[in-house]
Coordinates of C-alpha atoms in Angstrom, one line a residue:
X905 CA -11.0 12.2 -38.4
X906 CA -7.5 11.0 -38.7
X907 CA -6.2 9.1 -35.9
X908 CA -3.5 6.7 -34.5
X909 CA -5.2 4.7 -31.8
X910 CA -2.1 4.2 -28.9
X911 CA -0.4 1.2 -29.6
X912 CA -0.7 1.0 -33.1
X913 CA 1.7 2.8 -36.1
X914 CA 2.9 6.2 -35.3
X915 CA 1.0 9.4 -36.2
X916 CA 2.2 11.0 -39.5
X917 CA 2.9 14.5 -38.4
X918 CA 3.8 17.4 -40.5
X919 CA 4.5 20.8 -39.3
X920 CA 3.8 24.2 -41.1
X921 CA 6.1 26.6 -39.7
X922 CA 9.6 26.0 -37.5
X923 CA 9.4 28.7 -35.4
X924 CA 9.3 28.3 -31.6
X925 CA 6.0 27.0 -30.8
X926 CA 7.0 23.9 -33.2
X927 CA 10.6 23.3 -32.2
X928 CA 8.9 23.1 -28.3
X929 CA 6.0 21.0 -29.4
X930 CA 8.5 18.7 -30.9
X931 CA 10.7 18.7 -28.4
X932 CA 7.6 17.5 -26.1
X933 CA 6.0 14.7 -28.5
X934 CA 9.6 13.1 -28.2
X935 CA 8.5 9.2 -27.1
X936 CA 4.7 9.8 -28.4
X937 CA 3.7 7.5 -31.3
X938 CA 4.7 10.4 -33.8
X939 CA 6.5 10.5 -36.7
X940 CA 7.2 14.3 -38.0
X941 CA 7.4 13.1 -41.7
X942 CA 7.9 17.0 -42.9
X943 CA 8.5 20.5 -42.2
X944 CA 7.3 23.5 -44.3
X945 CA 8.3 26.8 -44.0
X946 CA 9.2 29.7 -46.9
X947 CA 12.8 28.6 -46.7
X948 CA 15.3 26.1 -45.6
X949 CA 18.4 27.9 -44.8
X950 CA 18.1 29.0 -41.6
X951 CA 16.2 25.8 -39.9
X952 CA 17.3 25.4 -36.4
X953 CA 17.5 21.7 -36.0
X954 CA 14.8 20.8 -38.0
X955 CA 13.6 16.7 -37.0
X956 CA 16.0 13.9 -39.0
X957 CA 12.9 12.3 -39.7
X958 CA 11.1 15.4 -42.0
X959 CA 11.3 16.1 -45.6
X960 CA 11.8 19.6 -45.9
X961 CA 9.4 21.1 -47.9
X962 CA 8.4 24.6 -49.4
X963 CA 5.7 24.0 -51.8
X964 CA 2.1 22.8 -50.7
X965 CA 1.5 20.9 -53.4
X966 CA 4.6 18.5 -52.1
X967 CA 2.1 17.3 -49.4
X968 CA 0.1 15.1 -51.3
X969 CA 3.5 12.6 -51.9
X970 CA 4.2 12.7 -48.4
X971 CA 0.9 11.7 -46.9
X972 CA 0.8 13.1 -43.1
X973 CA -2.3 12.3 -41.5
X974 CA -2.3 15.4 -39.6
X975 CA -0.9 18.8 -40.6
X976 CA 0.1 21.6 -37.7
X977 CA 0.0 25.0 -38.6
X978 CA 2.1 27.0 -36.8
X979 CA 4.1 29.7 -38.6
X980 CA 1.5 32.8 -39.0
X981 CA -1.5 34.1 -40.4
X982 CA -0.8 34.2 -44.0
X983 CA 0.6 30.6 -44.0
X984 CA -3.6 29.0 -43.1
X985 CA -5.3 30.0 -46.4
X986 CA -1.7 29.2 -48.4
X987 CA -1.2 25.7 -46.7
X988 CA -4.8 24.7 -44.9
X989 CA -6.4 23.7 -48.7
X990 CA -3.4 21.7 -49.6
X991 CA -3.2 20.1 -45.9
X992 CA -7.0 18.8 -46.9
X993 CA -6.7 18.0 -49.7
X994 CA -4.1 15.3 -49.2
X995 CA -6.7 14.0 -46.2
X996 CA -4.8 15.3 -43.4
X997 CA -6.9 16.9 -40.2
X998 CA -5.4 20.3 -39.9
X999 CA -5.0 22.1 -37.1
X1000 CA -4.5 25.6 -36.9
X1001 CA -2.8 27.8 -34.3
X1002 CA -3.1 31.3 -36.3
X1003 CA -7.0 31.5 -35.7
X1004 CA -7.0 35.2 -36.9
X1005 CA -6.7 33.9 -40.4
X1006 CA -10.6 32.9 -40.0
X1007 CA -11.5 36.2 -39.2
X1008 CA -11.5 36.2 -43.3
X1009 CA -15.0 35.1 -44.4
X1010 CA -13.5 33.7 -47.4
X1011 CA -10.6 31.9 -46.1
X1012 CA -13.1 29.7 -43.1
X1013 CA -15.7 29.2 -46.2
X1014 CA -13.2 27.8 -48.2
X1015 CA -11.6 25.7 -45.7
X1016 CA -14.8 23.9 -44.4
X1017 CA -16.3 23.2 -47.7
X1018 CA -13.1 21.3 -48.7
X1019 CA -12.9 19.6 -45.6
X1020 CA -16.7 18.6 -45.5
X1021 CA -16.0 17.0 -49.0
X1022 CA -12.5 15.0 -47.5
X1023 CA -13.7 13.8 -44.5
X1024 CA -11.5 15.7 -42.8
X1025 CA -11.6 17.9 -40.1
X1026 CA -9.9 21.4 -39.3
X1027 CA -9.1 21.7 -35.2
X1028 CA -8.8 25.1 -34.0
X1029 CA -6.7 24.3 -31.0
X1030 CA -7.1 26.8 -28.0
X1031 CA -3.6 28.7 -27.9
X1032 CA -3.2 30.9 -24.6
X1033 CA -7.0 30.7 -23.6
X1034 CA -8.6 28.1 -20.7
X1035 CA -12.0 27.4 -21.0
X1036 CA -12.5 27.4 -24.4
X1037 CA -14.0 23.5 -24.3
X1038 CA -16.8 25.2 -21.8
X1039 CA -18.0 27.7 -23.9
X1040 CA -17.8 25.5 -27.3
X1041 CA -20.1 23.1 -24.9
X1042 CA -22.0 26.5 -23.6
X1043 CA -23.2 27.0 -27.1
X1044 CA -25.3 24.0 -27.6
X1045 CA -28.1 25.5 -25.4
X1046 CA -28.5 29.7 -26.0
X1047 CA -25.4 32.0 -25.8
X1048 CA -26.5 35.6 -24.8
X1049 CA -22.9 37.4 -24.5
X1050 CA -19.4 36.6 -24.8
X1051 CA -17.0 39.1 -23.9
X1052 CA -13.3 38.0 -23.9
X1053 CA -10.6 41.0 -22.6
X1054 CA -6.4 40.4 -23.4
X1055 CA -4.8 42.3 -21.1
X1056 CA -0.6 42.4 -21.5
X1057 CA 1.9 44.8 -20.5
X1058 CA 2.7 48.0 -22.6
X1059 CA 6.4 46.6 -24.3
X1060 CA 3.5 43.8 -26.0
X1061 CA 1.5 46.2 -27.9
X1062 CA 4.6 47.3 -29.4
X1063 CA 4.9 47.4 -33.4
X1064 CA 1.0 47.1 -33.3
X1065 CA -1.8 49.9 -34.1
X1066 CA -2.0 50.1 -30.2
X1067 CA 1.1 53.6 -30.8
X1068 CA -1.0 55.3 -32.6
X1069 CA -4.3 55.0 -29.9
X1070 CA -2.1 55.7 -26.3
X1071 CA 1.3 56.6 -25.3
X1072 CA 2.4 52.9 -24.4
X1073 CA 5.2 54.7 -22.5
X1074 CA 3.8 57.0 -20.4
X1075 CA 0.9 54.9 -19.0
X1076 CA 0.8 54.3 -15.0
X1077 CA -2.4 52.6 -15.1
X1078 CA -4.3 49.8 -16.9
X1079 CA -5.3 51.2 -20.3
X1080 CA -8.3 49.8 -22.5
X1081 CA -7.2 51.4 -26.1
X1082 CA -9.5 49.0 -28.6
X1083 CA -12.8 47.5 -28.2
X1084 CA -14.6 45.8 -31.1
X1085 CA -16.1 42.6 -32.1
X1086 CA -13.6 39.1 -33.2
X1087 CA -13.3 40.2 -36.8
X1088 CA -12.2 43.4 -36.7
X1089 CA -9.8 43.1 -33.3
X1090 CA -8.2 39.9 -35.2
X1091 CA -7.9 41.6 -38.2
X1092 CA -5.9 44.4 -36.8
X1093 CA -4.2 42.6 -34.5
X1094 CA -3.3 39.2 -36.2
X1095 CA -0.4 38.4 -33.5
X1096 CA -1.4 39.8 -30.3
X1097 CA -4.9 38.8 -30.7
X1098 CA -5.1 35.6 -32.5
X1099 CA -7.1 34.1 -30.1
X1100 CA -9.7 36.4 -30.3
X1101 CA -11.1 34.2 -33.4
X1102 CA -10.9 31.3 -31.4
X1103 CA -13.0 32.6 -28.7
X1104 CA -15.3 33.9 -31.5
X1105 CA -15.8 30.9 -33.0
X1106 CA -16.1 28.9 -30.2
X1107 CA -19.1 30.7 -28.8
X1108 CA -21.4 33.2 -31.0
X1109 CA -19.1 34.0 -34.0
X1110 CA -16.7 36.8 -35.0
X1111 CA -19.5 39.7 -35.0
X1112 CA -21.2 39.1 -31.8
X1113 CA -18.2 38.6 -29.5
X1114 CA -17.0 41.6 -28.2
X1115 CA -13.2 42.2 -27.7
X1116 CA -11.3 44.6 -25.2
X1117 CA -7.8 45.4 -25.3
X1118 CA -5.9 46.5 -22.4
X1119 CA -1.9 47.9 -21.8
X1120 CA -1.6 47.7 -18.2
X1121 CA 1.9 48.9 -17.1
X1122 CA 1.8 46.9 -14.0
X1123 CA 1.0 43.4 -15.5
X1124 CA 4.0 41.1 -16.0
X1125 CA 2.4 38.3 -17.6
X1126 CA -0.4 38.1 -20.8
X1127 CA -3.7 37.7 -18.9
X1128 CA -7.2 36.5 -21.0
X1129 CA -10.5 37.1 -19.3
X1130 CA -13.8 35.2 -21.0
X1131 CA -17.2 35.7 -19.5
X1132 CA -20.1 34.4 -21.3
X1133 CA -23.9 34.3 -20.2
X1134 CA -26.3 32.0 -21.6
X1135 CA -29.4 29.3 -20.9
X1136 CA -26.1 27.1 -19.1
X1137 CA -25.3 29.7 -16.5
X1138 CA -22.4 31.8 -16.4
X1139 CA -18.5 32.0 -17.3
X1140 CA -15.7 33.6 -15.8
X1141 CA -12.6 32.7 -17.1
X1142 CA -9.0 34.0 -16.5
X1143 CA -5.4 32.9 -17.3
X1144 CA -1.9 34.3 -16.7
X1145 CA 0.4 32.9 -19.0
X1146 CA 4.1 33.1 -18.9
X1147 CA 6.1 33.6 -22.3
X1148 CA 7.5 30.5 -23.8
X1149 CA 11.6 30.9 -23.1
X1150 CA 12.6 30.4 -26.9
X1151 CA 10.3 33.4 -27.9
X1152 CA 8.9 35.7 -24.9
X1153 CA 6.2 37.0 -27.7
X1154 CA 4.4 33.8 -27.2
X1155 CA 2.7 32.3 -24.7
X1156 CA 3.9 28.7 -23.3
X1157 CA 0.8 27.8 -23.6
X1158 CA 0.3 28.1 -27.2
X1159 CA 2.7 25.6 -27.5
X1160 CA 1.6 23.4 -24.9
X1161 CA -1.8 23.5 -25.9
X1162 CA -0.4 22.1 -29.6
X1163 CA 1.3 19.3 -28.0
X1164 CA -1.8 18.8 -26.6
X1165 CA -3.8 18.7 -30.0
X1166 CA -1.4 16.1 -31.5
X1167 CA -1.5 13.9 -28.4
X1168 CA -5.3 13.7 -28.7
X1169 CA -4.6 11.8 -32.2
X1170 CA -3.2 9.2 -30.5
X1171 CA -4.2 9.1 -26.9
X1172 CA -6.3 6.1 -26.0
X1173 CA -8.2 8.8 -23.4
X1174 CA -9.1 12.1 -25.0
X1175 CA -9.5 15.4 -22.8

């Protein structure tokens, strides 16, 4: 794994994506041993402040001249298969925040047999959930169920497949319109549940962990519920997370939880 140990040369950072959950991880890793050595994103023109420090870059391939030691995804699901190879490639630890990309079979095959041959390692960091660490460690001994329910207010589910399964408008009680297993809810909800994947592949995989999705007029916040049962007892676990002020679609915990990532690279105590 590539790591700056504290006190030593900065971390060579590059970020995919400069949307809001990078401008606010950023802004946070200001005084951390990191240098953010590039940016990518489709196009440059309209980069808000984008770090004096980065090349800007379009094109995967330019990776390999610039050298980061670890690359943060953070710009959306079609951006992991299109940059993750290159990222390892260049032996860079790549972490990725749009987990719904691995609900492609092809995509988290691909990915892991290139990073097994680096030396590198792909982090899938947690995003808007809590107690993802337990159940990752829950696994060691036997999982029996994993159940993970998003619950967010009506205006959330907007744009999504959730209009055409309930009248998000009308509702005056919590709602449950979709329930399926990791794949298929991350799949056909790649932004509202991205994390599904993670949960999925931090416990018993994409096709055993079931998924419930909930409009519930009288919520105010995005609320994620994981219980899991298994030979280590059971799991409850539930967080309310408030929407990150440059982009109320997203959690301020996605972000966080990046920052948090990229401070475990160089962090001489790792939680």
């Amino acid at each position: 794994m590539n790591h700056t140990p504290a006190g030593r040369e900065s971390l060579r950072l590059a970020f995919v994506g400069w949307g809001a959950i990078a401008r606010v991880a950023a802004d946070l890793l200001t005084g951390a041993p990191v240098e953010i050595v590039a940016v990518a994103t489709r196009g440059q023109s309209d980069l808000v402040d984008p770090p004096k420090t980065a090349r800007l870059i379009t094109d995967p391939g330019e990776l390999m001249g610039i050298a980061p030691q670890v690359v943060a995804e953070a710009a959306g699901r079609e951006s992991v298969a299109e940059w993750g190879p290159a990222a390892l490639k260049c032996g860079a630890d790549f972490i990725v925040s749009s987990v719904s990309a691995l609900a492609d079979a092809d995509v988290l095959t691909s990915l892991r047999s290139i990073a097994t041959g680096q030396g590198v390692q792909i982090h899938i960091q947690p995003g808007a959930l809590a107690g993802v660490e337990a159940l990752a460690a829950a696994r060691s001994l036997e999982l029996e169920t994993v159940q993970h329910r998003i619950s967010k207010p009506p205006a959330a589910w907007l744009d999504t497949p959730a209009e055409t399964l309930c009248n998000l408008d009308e509702l005056d009680k919590p709602y449950e319109f979709f329930c399926a297993n990791a794949a298929e809810t991350a799949t056909a909800f790649p932004k509202n549940a991205n994390v599904a994947m993670t949960t999925a592949l931090a416990g018993v995989g994409p096709d055993q962990t079931q998924i419930s999705l909930v409009a519930d007029p009288t919520a105010t916040t995005n609320c994620h519920r994981i219980t899991a049962r298994g030979a280590f007892g059971d799991l409850d676990v539930t967080i309310s997370n408030n929407p990150l002020p440059a982009n109320p679609k997203t959690s301020a915990m996605a972000a966080l939880s990046l920052v948090r990532a990229i401070q475990n690279r160089t962090s001489a105590i790792v939680i």
